[in-house]
């Protein structure tokens, strides 16, 4: 039993590492101040083009779509190596991770030919227009409508929580095309031009102060029927392709989230209420142990899944627990760390401690992480239903026509 | 990456689960509880010995199969799931002690009997009034021990005890022939597994390694016991999930209610985290380095957390029937206590984990 690469994996890793050493040198350290949006986009595009030229994009995609036709281990290995740097890759994670696989799986050959290469090289940025103000976890409850008009469709409605919509060229959008059938059956998906007339993007400021999310309003937006993904009324099945990719993408621990090491370091430096370094206090030690169990436990759980992947098996259900534990642990650790720091943990801005500022960011960010990509409650349902085989929740609206359901 | 059990170990685990499914489980546990007989299930023990499970880790030179620690862990998990009334896990723990600390002569003397199941050796760790391995009141003087050990799992019917006792350099392990000592049954909350009290009064004993070997044994024991706890927790979860699929309340199976579903999901989450840490522990056995200490302590804490949560919620989710004598829930609820008491409590192991992390930090600095 070991954590080692197979010889083929080791070779791929060595090649990727050498390439990154040569090409990502400027991203060895995080930027001193966060990039402004324009600079972020410009750097993202340059980095993506570089990766494309070297064959590090679309690693698992079929060669026919410009991918490398390699296995998931290669993609994971490249990701692990790239994560040692601070290169700007986030702008493309939704497009390449979720949207484009949906486009080439469900779109026509012409559509794939038009959009996939430009997304791969980074010329065009994509967003995913799914959630709505009253359809979050209950995603099939969306109300944005698309009505056919000749060989075009006209879209009206509103989406929300759309990451990077403000920087996107195209999006994939779920719409309701038939409100007279049960909610899962009347949906259709389209590719939409984010610069088209009638598309309005408004930024949402998050609790953390960041604004990666948007509201997107559609008013009489026209989309050609050729830009439909899958059959009319089959949008739910198409959306599931995207969601499957989303759960994989959102599972891991955010890059700068605190670990148990952060807690230990802090606990060495502050005084316990009963005197002495906090790390000597029994309750603090118990909390550190608990954080380690969760934090490191997920890492080890992912290694179990990787081992299955490495042997060509599908990973087991272990992966489904990842986000529940990661998000809640991040919240608990950040909260406990800020507790340890006493009043200092509460101070921000120029008077604040930069180390504590990171923890404050994690504390505010964790609240969102517990919701994004499936709430804790939805993920527990998934574990209970798909892993343990318990029955699904009762859904009174399931077989009712959408426009007749409460 | 190959972070998983070997195919051989998995096959042995499957074999053990199958035998225990036929010969152990809640029905034999209930019989054992009712009989009050002081001994374990001799028929099942003979079968286990015939299958070579008692010989799993014993070196081939001493009549064993010379398997890896992975095999012990698979056996411990299966035994834990089946609540089996046999001293299998105790035997596996005693084997580790002899492997780590036994001299060639000691191994030659004891291993063949352990391997064929005729010599039952059990670790005697607990003692009245002591809750951590650092405060052992049983003392060694020359080659004799004085003190009392209780509750000792599987002691009635055993032939040899591996006793933790304090010497001049700190606590270490000693071998006691139980013909030389007073053994009495002790009643415990478990009711199924047999426990005993060992009274030592200038009782002859052989030293088994030094204090460092004792610490190394604690690490290995923690990993094996983590698998026993994971087995018990998984069995309790499986029983609960099955119940939730069939029990109807307010016109639907209770497994449809999120209040029930989410508790089952939390059982799964805690058990999976424990599995990840326990697997890390197995992977590090043999290294016996700092990483084993860290992984073993984490495995112990995570498995106890998974077990106590699962055992408690198993009763809760079964509702009124769950806390009756007729229900099987009590076996898991009681066994959770027994396994917690089997090798220092959670708090001590959590502290040992943080100590290990601090040491590694210092080494890295």
XYZ file of C-alpha atoms in Angstrom:
771
model
C 0.000 0.000 0.000
C 1.445 3.377 -0.924
C 0.718 6.890 -2.142
C 3.019 6.553 -5.135
C 2.265 7.162 -8.801
C 2.401 4.269 -11.226
C 5.412 4.579 -13.577
C 3.179 6.087 -16.289
C 1.633 8.536 -13.831
C 5.073 9.498 -12.509
C 6.281 10.184 -16.033
C 3.284 12.402 -16.771
C 3.747 14.240 -13.469
C 7.445 14.856 -14.112
C 6.697 16.254 -17.564
C 3.926 18.515 -16.255
C 6.081 19.679 -13.347
C 8.974 20.558 -15.642
C 6.670 22.441 -17.979
C 5.142 24.395 -15.088
C 8.573 25.246 -13.699
C 9.422 26.814 -17.049
C 6.094 28.412 -17.834
C 4.401 29.313 -14.554
C 7.444 30.785 -12.819
C 5.799 34.205 -12.460
C 2.959 32.582 -10.492
C 5.105 30.871 -7.878
C 3.891 33.322 -5.212
C 0.373 34.732 -4.829
C -0.053 38.286 -6.161
C 0.717 40.947 -3.561
C -2.595 42.648 -4.189
C -5.568 40.985 -5.856
C -5.765 41.586 -9.613
C -8.425 43.936 -10.908
C -10.976 42.251 -13.178
C -9.372 43.458 -16.429
C -5.953 42.249 -15.418
C -7.396 38.963 -14.147
C -9.119 38.339 -17.498
C -6.060 39.316 -19.491
C -3.773 37.069 -17.409
C -6.312 34.235 -17.508
C -6.477 34.354 -21.299
C -2.704 34.399 -21.687
C -2.301 31.487 -19.263
C -5.024 29.443 -20.937
C -3.478 29.939 -24.384
C -0.114 28.769 -23.029
C -1.666 25.665 -21.507
C -3.551 24.922 -24.706
C -0.394 25.117 -26.785
C 1.323 22.673 -24.438
C -1.579 20.215 -24.389
C -2.716 20.782 -20.804
C -6.327 21.701 -21.533
C -9.236 19.334 -22.119
C -6.974 16.548 -20.872
C -9.788 13.986 -20.593
C -11.771 15.195 -23.617
C -11.949 13.174 -26.832
C -9.292 14.113 -29.374
C -12.072 14.839 -31.872
C -12.982 17.890 -29.768
C -9.438 19.107 -29.352
C -8.841 17.253 -26.132
C -5.923 15.018 -25.215
C -7.944 11.798 -24.912
C -6.224 10.910 -21.627
C -7.636 9.464 -18.402
C -8.893 11.241 -15.280
C -5.627 10.509 -13.433
C -3.659 12.631 -15.906
C -6.109 15.470 -15.460
C -5.890 15.183 -11.668
C -2.107 14.976 -11.730
C -1.857 18.093 -13.875
C -4.282 19.856 -11.505
C -2.212 18.855 -8.481
C 0.936 20.168 -10.086
C -0.665 23.411 -11.260
C -2.095 23.992 -7.779
C 1.458 24.439 -6.495
C 1.413 27.717 -8.389
C -0.973 30.665 -8.268
C -1.772 30.830 -11.968
C -5.196 32.270 -12.880
C -7.331 29.302 -13.978
C -10.632 30.005 -12.232
C -12.137 31.976 -15.098
C -12.352 28.819 -17.208
C -13.294 26.281 -14.565
C -17.025 26.522 -15.208
C -16.797 26.725 -18.987
C -14.310 23.941 -19.490
C -15.334 21.921 -16.451
C -19.093 21.960 -16.974
C -20.436 23.902 -19.984
C -18.324 22.696 -22.880
C -18.625 18.960 -22.061
C -22.381 19.562 -22.124
C -22.043 21.375 -25.462
C -20.100 18.604 -27.184
C -22.212 15.868 -25.627
C -25.596 17.335 -26.571
C -24.950 19.915 -29.306
C -24.742 19.307 -33.049
C -21.418 18.711 -34.807
C -21.520 22.247 -36.288
C -22.114 23.764 -32.867
C -19.265 21.792 -31.308
C -16.953 22.842 -34.129
C -17.893 26.494 -33.703
C -17.571 26.747 -29.904
C -15.322 24.063 -28.435
C -11.949 25.117 -29.955
C -12.368 28.780 -28.987
C -13.270 27.799 -25.418
C -10.299 25.465 -25.179
C -7.787 28.050 -26.282
C -9.365 30.570 -23.914
C -10.674 33.071 -26.494
C -14.226 32.708 -25.226
C -15.400 32.503 -21.612
C -18.512 30.579 -20.582
C -20.978 30.687 -17.706
C -23.719 28.366 -16.512
C -27.197 29.891 -16.196
C -29.157 27.480 -14.013
C -30.324 28.779 -10.604
C -33.125 31.289 -10.226
C -34.330 33.358 -7.271
C -36.949 30.742 -6.368
C -35.253 27.682 -7.822
C -31.998 26.862 -6.045
C -31.877 23.320 -4.720
C -35.218 22.721 -6.481
C -33.528 23.436 -9.783
C -36.250 21.936 -11.973
C -38.587 24.623 -10.621
C -37.126 27.316 -12.887
C -39.458 29.858 -14.502
C -37.316 31.475 -17.208
C -39.324 30.835 -20.368
C -38.338 30.131 -23.943
C -41.023 30.403 -26.627
C -40.460 29.236 -30.196
C -40.763 31.811 -32.979
C -39.953 30.312 -36.386
C -36.395 29.002 -36.266
C -35.643 31.051 -33.179
C -36.561 30.981 -29.504
C -37.344 34.010 -27.361
C -36.131 33.888 -23.767
C -37.588 35.918 -20.884
C -36.776 35.585 -17.197
C -34.088 35.859 -14.561
C -31.159 33.770 -13.393
C -29.081 34.234 -10.254
C -25.754 33.115 -8.672
C -24.205 33.044 -12.123
C -20.450 32.965 -11.582
C -18.391 35.112 -13.965
C -21.420 36.102 -16.075
C -19.850 39.581 -16.183
C -16.770 38.186 -17.904
C -18.504 35.625 -20.125
C -19.053 35.524 -23.872
C -21.506 32.625 -23.885
C -23.587 30.668 -21.455
C -25.697 27.546 -21.281
C -29.181 28.299 -20.049
C -31.995 26.085 -18.781
C -35.429 27.340 -19.790
C -39.027 26.243 -19.458
C -40.498 25.559 -22.874
C -43.685 23.789 -21.758
C -45.340 24.795 -18.473
C -48.265 22.433 -19.044
C -46.287 19.260 -18.280
C -44.619 18.185 -14.980
C -41.641 20.329 -14.112
C -38.840 17.984 -15.144
C -40.404 17.368 -18.544
C -40.916 20.894 -19.864
C -37.318 22.109 -19.831
C -34.992 22.819 -22.767
C -31.379 23.973 -22.812
C -29.746 26.501 -25.112
C -26.465 28.212 -25.779
C -26.931 31.941 -25.305
C -24.743 34.842 -26.444
C -24.105 36.901 -23.312
C -23.605 40.033 -25.448
C -26.953 39.607 -27.241
C -29.588 42.353 -26.961
C -31.822 41.809 -23.947
C -29.167 40.198 -21.734
C -28.419 42.278 -18.661
C -25.842 41.241 -16.044
C -25.906 42.802 -12.570
C -23.202 41.971 -10.037
C -24.091 40.580 -6.615
C -21.935 41.599 -3.708
C -21.354 38.618 -1.449
C -21.101 38.567 2.346
C -17.328 38.297 1.946
C -17.246 41.520 -0.081
C -16.296 39.699 -3.264
C -18.550 39.769 -6.319
C -17.990 36.684 -8.442
C -21.732 36.112 -8.784
C -24.383 37.866 -10.810
C -28.025 38.236 -11.507
C -28.760 37.844 -15.206
C -31.946 39.239 -16.750
C -33.311 38.027 -20.105
C -35.771 40.287 -21.916
C -36.844 39.019 -25.326
C -33.443 37.442 -25.948
C -33.416 35.613 -29.295
C -31.582 32.300 -29.710
C -31.415 30.248 -32.911
C -32.871 26.748 -32.764
C -29.479 25.456 -33.936
C -28.204 26.555 -30.498
C -30.491 24.173 -28.684
C -28.711 21.465 -26.624
C -30.615 18.197 -26.802
C -34.271 17.736 -27.665
C -37.056 20.121 -26.778
C -38.357 19.058 -23.358
C -35.222 17.056 -22.606
C -33.390 19.867 -20.799
C -33.357 18.135 -17.414
C -31.317 15.212 -18.745
C -28.934 17.646 -20.436
C -28.606 19.647 -17.222
C -27.692 16.496 -15.325
C -24.566 16.158 -17.508
C -23.525 19.592 -16.309
C -24.432 18.951 -12.678
C -22.462 15.721 -12.598
C -19.395 17.704 -13.597
C -20.256 20.425 -11.075
C -20.301 18.068 -8.098
C -16.856 16.821 -9.096
C -15.560 20.355 -9.482
C -16.935 21.802 -6.243
C -15.925 18.897 -3.973
C -12.443 19.885 -2.903
C -11.093 22.185 -0.277
C -10.672 25.794 -1.422
C -7.079 26.652 -2.024
C -6.536 29.120 0.781
C -8.858 27.571 3.364
C -7.272 27.136 6.782
C -6.074 23.699 7.816
C -5.470 22.190 11.231
C -1.926 23.585 10.936
C -3.391 27.096 10.938
C -5.216 26.371 14.193
C -2.084 24.945 15.796
C 0.032 27.913 14.801
C -2.519 30.355 16.162
C -2.997 28.345 19.364
C 0.741 28.495 20.034
C 0.719 32.269 19.791
C -2.285 33.247 21.915
C -2.987 32.874 25.607
C -5.653 30.537 26.948
C -8.349 32.067 29.178
C -6.916 30.021 32.069
C -3.383 31.230 31.317
C -0.531 29.726 29.339
C -0.405 29.117 25.593
C -3.824 28.105 24.248
C -2.335 25.009 22.664
C -1.684 23.565 26.138
C -5.378 23.769 27.045
C -7.271 20.495 26.921
C -10.316 21.829 25.092
C -8.147 23.496 22.461
C -6.250 20.251 21.880
C -9.503 18.350 21.476
C -10.688 20.865 18.878
C -7.411 20.622 16.985
C -7.717 16.829 16.964
C -11.270 17.111 15.662
C -10.163 19.492 12.912
C -7.404 17.113 11.903
C -9.851 14.196 11.754
C -12.102 16.113 9.349
C -9.516 18.054 7.383
C -7.030 15.235 6.859
C -9.806 12.640 6.732
C -11.166 14.173 3.541
C -7.706 14.293 1.993
C -7.226 10.604 2.767
C -10.739 9.822 1.537
C -9.886 11.473 -1.764
C -6.753 9.363 -1.969
C -8.900 6.267 -1.648
C -10.970 7.520 -4.581
C -7.851 8.355 -6.584
C -6.515 4.863 -5.991
C -9.686 3.426 -7.487
C -9.383 5.809 -10.456
C -5.735 4.937 -10.892
C -6.684 1.282 -11.235
C -9.304 2.168 -13.816
C -12.248 1.682 -11.438
C -14.969 4.202 -10.766
C -14.461 5.779 -7.333
C -16.979 4.666 -4.744
C -19.457 6.834 -2.910
C -16.672 8.246 -0.719
C -16.514 11.333 -2.883
C -20.048 12.406 -2.050
C -19.111 13.198 1.540
C -16.319 15.560 0.571
C -18.121 18.868 0.210
C -20.305 18.404 3.290
C -17.270 17.828 5.476
C -14.982 20.356 3.786
C -17.394 23.284 3.971
C -18.566 22.688 7.529
C -15.026 21.985 8.755
C -13.807 25.192 7.141
C -16.559 27.097 8.949
C -15.851 25.431 12.304
C -12.096 25.855 12.073
C -12.273 29.502 11.044
C -14.819 30.194 13.753
C -12.738 28.481 16.441
C -9.567 30.225 15.277
C -11.272 33.617 15.458
C -12.567 32.690 18.930
C -9.026 31.918 20.009
C -7.868 35.325 18.812
C -10.425 37.060 21.042
C -11.183 40.683 20.144
C -8.390 40.732 17.541
C -10.300 38.171 15.513
C -13.020 40.748 15.053
C -10.877 43.655 13.836
C -10.531 44.201 10.093
C -8.914 46.662 7.699
C -5.659 48.470 8.352
C -5.838 47.712 12.102
C -6.407 44.004 11.506
C -3.853 41.207 11.455
C -3.285 39.899 7.896
C -3.203 36.270 9.115
C -6.509 36.731 10.892
C -7.897 38.493 7.816
C -7.457 35.243 5.876
C -9.422 33.395 8.560
C -12.122 36.060 8.466
C -12.310 35.511 4.713
C -12.650 31.765 5.264
C -15.348 32.289 7.877
C -17.408 34.463 5.542
C -16.671 32.284 2.508
C -17.537 29.002 4.236
C -21.137 30.083 4.674
C -21.466 30.240 0.887
C -19.521 27.061 0.314
C -22.086 25.133 2.353
C -24.682 26.195 -0.225
C -22.884 26.389 -3.594
C -22.977 23.280 -5.770
C -25.543 21.547 -3.553
C -26.460 22.458 0.019
C -25.420 20.319 2.979
C -29.028 19.110 3.101
C -29.162 18.116 -0.573
C -25.818 16.317 -0.297
C -27.005 14.403 2.787
C -30.059 13.386 0.779
C -27.776 12.154 -1.991
C -25.745 10.066 0.460
C -28.891 8.674 2.078
C -30.663 7.917 -1.203
C -27.921 6.907 -3.631
C -25.403 5.382 -1.251
C -27.580 3.935 1.501
C -30.621 3.265 -0.676
C -33.174 5.143 1.433
C -36.287 6.372 -0.372
C -36.445 9.837 -1.941
C -38.298 12.757 -0.371
C -41.967 13.002 -1.164
C -42.421 15.470 -4.035
C -46.025 16.564 -4.249
C -45.377 18.533 -7.460
C -43.642 15.704 -9.270
C -46.391 14.497 -11.586
C -48.454 17.681 -11.713
C -48.289 20.058 -14.671
C -45.817 22.836 -13.737
C -48.431 25.577 -14.104
C -50.863 23.681 -11.852
C -48.425 22.916 -9.011
C -48.576 25.117 -5.928
C -1.498 5.511 -6.155
C -2.476 2.347 -4.359
C -4.085 3.495 -1.103
C -6.247 0.437 -0.519
C -6.145 -3.060 0.913
C -4.446 -5.767 -1.122
C -6.672 -8.187 -2.994
C -5.537 -10.972 -0.640
C -6.548 -9.010 2.436
C -9.907 -8.124 0.902
C -10.529 -11.771 0.063
C -9.768 -12.789 3.644
C -12.112 -10.067 4.895
C -14.887 -11.384 2.660
C -14.282 -14.936 3.885
C -14.474 -13.734 7.502
C -17.664 -11.766 6.894
C -19.248 -14.818 5.315
C -18.357 -17.195 8.144
C -19.454 -14.709 10.792
C -22.702 -14.062 8.936
C -23.481 -17.776 9.348
C -22.042 -18.374 12.805
C -22.122 -15.050 14.663
C -24.217 -11.894 14.714
C -26.999 -10.747 16.952
C -28.727 -14.125 17.478
C -25.646 -15.897 18.909
C -24.863 -12.696 20.813
C -28.291 -12.905 22.427
C -27.687 -16.545 23.334
C -24.336 -15.643 24.866
C -25.987 -12.870 26.835
C -28.687 -15.193 28.113
C -26.385 -18.091 28.975
C -24.076 -16.054 31.173
C -21.500 -18.795 30.525
C -18.088 -17.448 31.449
C -16.441 -18.710 28.287
C -16.369 -17.860 24.627
C -17.815 -19.876 21.732
C -15.366 -22.830 21.561
C -16.894 -24.348 18.435
C -16.550 -21.106 16.462
C -13.044 -20.658 17.841
C -11.975 -24.077 16.553
C -13.349 -23.210 13.135
C -11.494 -19.899 13.108
C -8.250 -21.600 14.095
C -8.754 -24.206 11.346
C -9.142 -21.439 8.791
C -5.789 -20.036 9.890
C -7.050 -16.698 11.148
C -5.275 -17.068 14.488
C -2.112 -17.774 12.503
C -2.534 -14.806 10.156
C 0.308 -12.616 11.435
C 2.409 -15.338 13.072
C 5.683 -15.756 11.123
C 5.933 -18.873 8.971
C 8.984 -19.997 10.923
C 6.739 -20.338 13.976
C 3.881 -22.165 12.334
C 2.002 -19.126 11.095
C 1.027 -17.647 7.743
C 3.196 -14.526 7.963
C 0.535 -12.221 6.552
C 0.582 -8.421 6.673
C -1.170 -6.170 9.155
C -3.843 -5.615 6.500
C -5.136 -9.126 7.137
C -5.439 -8.515 10.882
C -7.408 -5.359 10.221
C -9.815 -7.120 7.874
C -10.380 -9.848 10.456
C -10.905 -7.301 13.231
C -13.481 -5.441 11.145
C -15.408 -8.628 10.412
C -15.306 -9.671 14.083
C -16.494 -6.232 15.135
C -19.393 -6.320 12.708
C -20.461 -9.772 13.926
C -20.131 -9.064 17.668
C -18.434 -12.485 17.605
C -18.008 -14.107 21.013
C -14.444 -15.278 20.350
C -11.087 -13.824 21.458
C -9.975 -13.141 17.893
C -9.178 -9.434 18.195
C -7.405 -10.018 21.531
C -5.330 -12.715 19.845
C -4.412 -10.370 17.008
C -3.357 -7.680 19.500
C -1.271 -10.133 21.529
C 0.364 -11.328 18.309
C 1.415 -7.739 17.503
C 3.002 -7.432 20.958
C 5.061 -10.583 20.426
C 5.976 -9.462 16.904
C 7.221 -6.076 18.080
C 8.855 -7.033 21.333
C 9.207 -10.814 21.613
C 12.667 -12.342 21.703
C 13.372 -15.202 19.341
C 12.927 -17.583 22.281
C 9.596 -16.028 23.319
C 8.294 -16.177 19.777
C 9.374 -19.812 19.429
C 7.698 -20.625 22.744
C 4.325 -18.920 22.229
C 3.669 -18.434 18.527
C 2.986 -22.057 17.506
C 0.206 -22.357 20.120
C -1.271 -18.986 19.159
C -1.139 -20.000 15.493
C -3.068 -23.239 15.980
C -5.554 -21.662 18.389
C -4.610 -23.850 21.373
C -2.922 -20.996 23.258
C -5.136 -18.005 23.858
C -3.217 -14.841 24.646
C -4.970 -11.592 25.551
C -3.665 -8.103 26.318
C -4.487 -6.946 29.840
C -4.363 -3.217 29.682
C -7.097 -1.696 31.836
C -6.802 -1.440 35.559
C -9.114 -0.142 38.244
C -8.634 3.578 38.803
C -6.397 4.193 35.789
C -7.547 5.779 32.559
C -4.339 6.398 30.649
C -1.368 4.257 29.649
C 0.851 6.750 31.462
C -0.539 5.953 34.902
C -0.076 2.210 35.271
C -0.409 1.164 38.930
C 0.565 -2.451 38.387
C 4.251 -2.655 39.216
C 7.077 -4.866 38.108
C 9.709 -5.967 40.572
C 12.380 -8.281 39.290
C 10.449 -10.781 37.218
C 7.213 -10.509 39.166
C 4.149 -8.279 38.871
C 1.768 -6.955 41.506
C -1.534 -5.265 40.843
C -4.940 -5.771 39.393
C -6.133 -5.623 35.776
C -9.802 -5.184 34.952
C -11.882 -5.253 32.904
C -9.809 -7.448 30.580
C -11.644 -8.522 27.396
C -11.669 -12.284 26.710
C -9.698 -13.048 29.896
C -11.857 -15.983 31.088
C -10.683 -18.975 29.082
C -7.371 -17.398 28.085
C -3.995 -18.967 28.859
C -1.636 -16.059 28.638
C -1.942 -12.374 29.443
C 0.187 -9.598 27.950
C 0.182 -7.183 30.871
C 1.098 -3.509 30.937
C 3.047 -2.773 34.123
C 5.277 0.032 35.366
C 8.986 -0.668 35.698
C 11.857 1.672 36.562
C 11.968 3.067 32.998
C 8.221 3.486 32.612
C 5.358 1.209 31.635
C 6.095 -1.769 29.428
C 4.643 -5.173 28.560
C 5.034 -8.451 30.456
C 3.921 -12.004 29.762
C 1.985 -13.746 32.525
C 1.036 -17.432 32.491
C -2.538 -17.402 33.718
C -2.009 -20.681 35.587
C 0.029 -18.550 38.000
C -2.590 -15.847 38.512
C -6.091 -15.394 39.846
C -8.691 -14.883 37.102
C -12.294 -14.002 37.924
C -15.143 -13.010 35.656
C -16.159 -9.332 35.710
C -19.597 -8.147 34.739
C -19.578 -5.309 32.252
C -22.062 -3.237 30.305
C -21.280 -5.350 27.228
C -23.049 -8.550 28.419
C -21.952 -10.442 25.288
C -18.164 -10.392 25.260
C -16.537 -11.963 28.300
C -14.379 -9.863 30.561
C -12.301 -10.739 33.583
C -10.215 -9.475 36.468
C -6.612 -10.508 36.746
C -5.096 -10.307 40.243
C -1.321 -10.288 40.414
C 0.573 -10.644 43.693
C 4.289 -11.152 43.106
C 3.185 -13.219 40.127
C 5.978 -14.540 37.894
C 6.224 -12.634 34.572
C 8.559 -12.413 31.594
C 9.497 -8.956 30.312
C 8.266 -8.362 26.765
C 10.350 -5.579 25.287
C 11.028 -2.096 26.630
C 8.828 0.974 27.206
C 9.344 2.102 23.609
C 8.050 -1.237 22.357
C 4.974 -0.759 24.551
C 4.330 2.615 22.901
C 4.794 1.060 19.460
C 2.337 -1.687 20.407
C -0.229 0.921 21.492
C -0.070 2.413 17.982
C -0.642 -0.907 16.234
C -3.349 -1.878 18.708
C -5.113 1.430 18.033
C -5.251 0.682 14.301
C -6.579 -2.867 14.744
C -9.143 -1.707 17.288
C -10.175 1.095 14.952
C -11.165 -1.563 12.434
C -13.072 -3.498 15.069
C -14.979 -0.302 15.945
C -15.592 0.492 12.275
C -16.998 -3.013 11.791
C -19.361 -2.619 14.735
C -20.433 0.864 13.630
C -21.064 -0.296 10.052
C -23.192 -3.216 11.244
C -25.266 -0.866 13.408
C -25.681 1.549 10.500
C -26.729 -1.231 8.127
C -29.325 -2.473 10.605
C -30.674 1.045 11.056
C -30.868 1.736 7.322
C -32.765 -1.528 6.779
C -35.182 -0.622 9.557
C -35.713 2.858 8.099
C -36.667 1.265 4.772
C -39.427 -0.873 6.309
C -40.840 0.962 9.319
C -43.895 3.018 8.413
C -45.072 6.121 10.256
C -47.490 8.825 9.107
C -48.167 6.785 6.000
C -44.622 6.418 4.690
C -41.399 4.601 5.495
C -39.458 6.627 8.035
C -36.406 6.524 5.760
C -38.170 9.136 3.652
C -37.973 11.730 6.424
C -34.928 13.942 6.303
C -34.668 13.842 10.078
C -33.985 10.121 9.734
C -32.158 10.212 6.401
C -29.689 12.850 7.450
C -28.740 10.959 10.603
C -28.047 7.894 8.467
C -25.970 10.066 6.114
C -24.019 11.402 9.100
C -23.330 7.836 10.263
C -21.939 7.092 6.801
C -19.833 10.266 6.775
C -18.283 9.564 10.179
C -17.606 5.927 9.322
C -15.989 6.861 5.987
C -13.727 9.418 7.674
C -12.732 6.760 10.204
C -12.029 4.319 7.365
C -9.731 6.819 5.677
C -7.721 7.367 8.869
C -7.656 3.667 9.719
C -6.376 2.831 6.248
C -3.642 5.421 6.711
C -2.819 3.642 9.974
C -2.521 0.236 8.291
C -0.352 1.729 5.572
C 2.029 3.060 8.234
C 2.294 -0.146 10.296
C 5.760 -1.452 9.710
C 7.146 2.043 9.431
C 6.597 2.427 13.197
C 7.652 6.013 12.801
C 6.132 9.348 13.645
C 3.568 8.984 10.906
C 2.193 5.764 12.398
C 1.762 7.454 15.778
C -0.197 10.258 14.159
C -2.274 8.007 11.904
C -3.019 5.473 14.652
C -4.228 8.100 17.108
C -6.402 9.695 14.424
C -7.837 6.288 13.509
C -8.642 5.572 17.132
C -10.373 8.936 17.707
C -12.257 8.914 14.407
C -13.457 5.329 14.874
C -14.674 5.961 18.418
C -16.521 9.063 17.248
C -18.146 7.114 14.422
C -19.040 4.238 16.721
C -20.540 6.231 19.550
C -22.573 8.422 17.193
C -23.830 5.429 15.234
C -24.628 3.315 18.294
C -26.532 6.134 19.954
C -28.508 7.127 16.869
C -29.245 3.482 16.096
C -31.296 3.276 19.277
C -32.870 6.659 18.590
C -33.934 5.831 15.034
C -35.472 2.536 16.119
C -37.772 4.486 18.413
C -39.380 2.891 21.463
C -38.474 -0.637 20.507
C -34.827 0.451 20.253
C -34.291 0.655 23.980
C -36.021 -2.560 24.917
C -34.357 -5.791 25.901
C -35.906 -7.487 22.851
C -34.246 -5.130 20.367
C -30.763 -5.823 18.990
C -29.867 -2.142 19.280
C -28.530 -2.672 22.776
C -25.726 -4.913 21.514
C -24.180 -2.060 19.528
C -24.923 0.527 22.176
C -23.244 -1.628 24.828
C -20.365 -2.724 22.593
C -19.595 0.919 21.841
C -18.771 1.363 25.530
C -16.726 -1.841 25.601
C -14.608 -0.788 22.633
C -14.091 2.677 24.080
C -12.847 1.050 27.285
C -10.638 -1.422 25.460
C -7.588 0.836 25.130
C -7.555 4.252 26.828
C -10.324 6.729 26.239
C -10.868 9.068 23.317
C -9.487 12.123 25.101
C -6.121 10.505 25.705
C -5.812 9.512 22.062
C -6.868 12.958 20.859
C -4.089 14.414 22.996
C -1.634 11.844 21.647
C -2.635 12.904 18.131
C -1.913 16.581 18.811
C 1.384 15.612 20.472
C 2.341 13.692 17.333
C 1.415 16.680 15.161
C 3.507 18.981 17.364
C 6.493 16.663 17.094
C 6.235 16.595 13.322
C 5.939 20.382 13.200
C 9.060 20.700 15.305
C 10.864 18.215 13.092
C 9.823 20.156 10.004
C 10.831 23.529 11.482
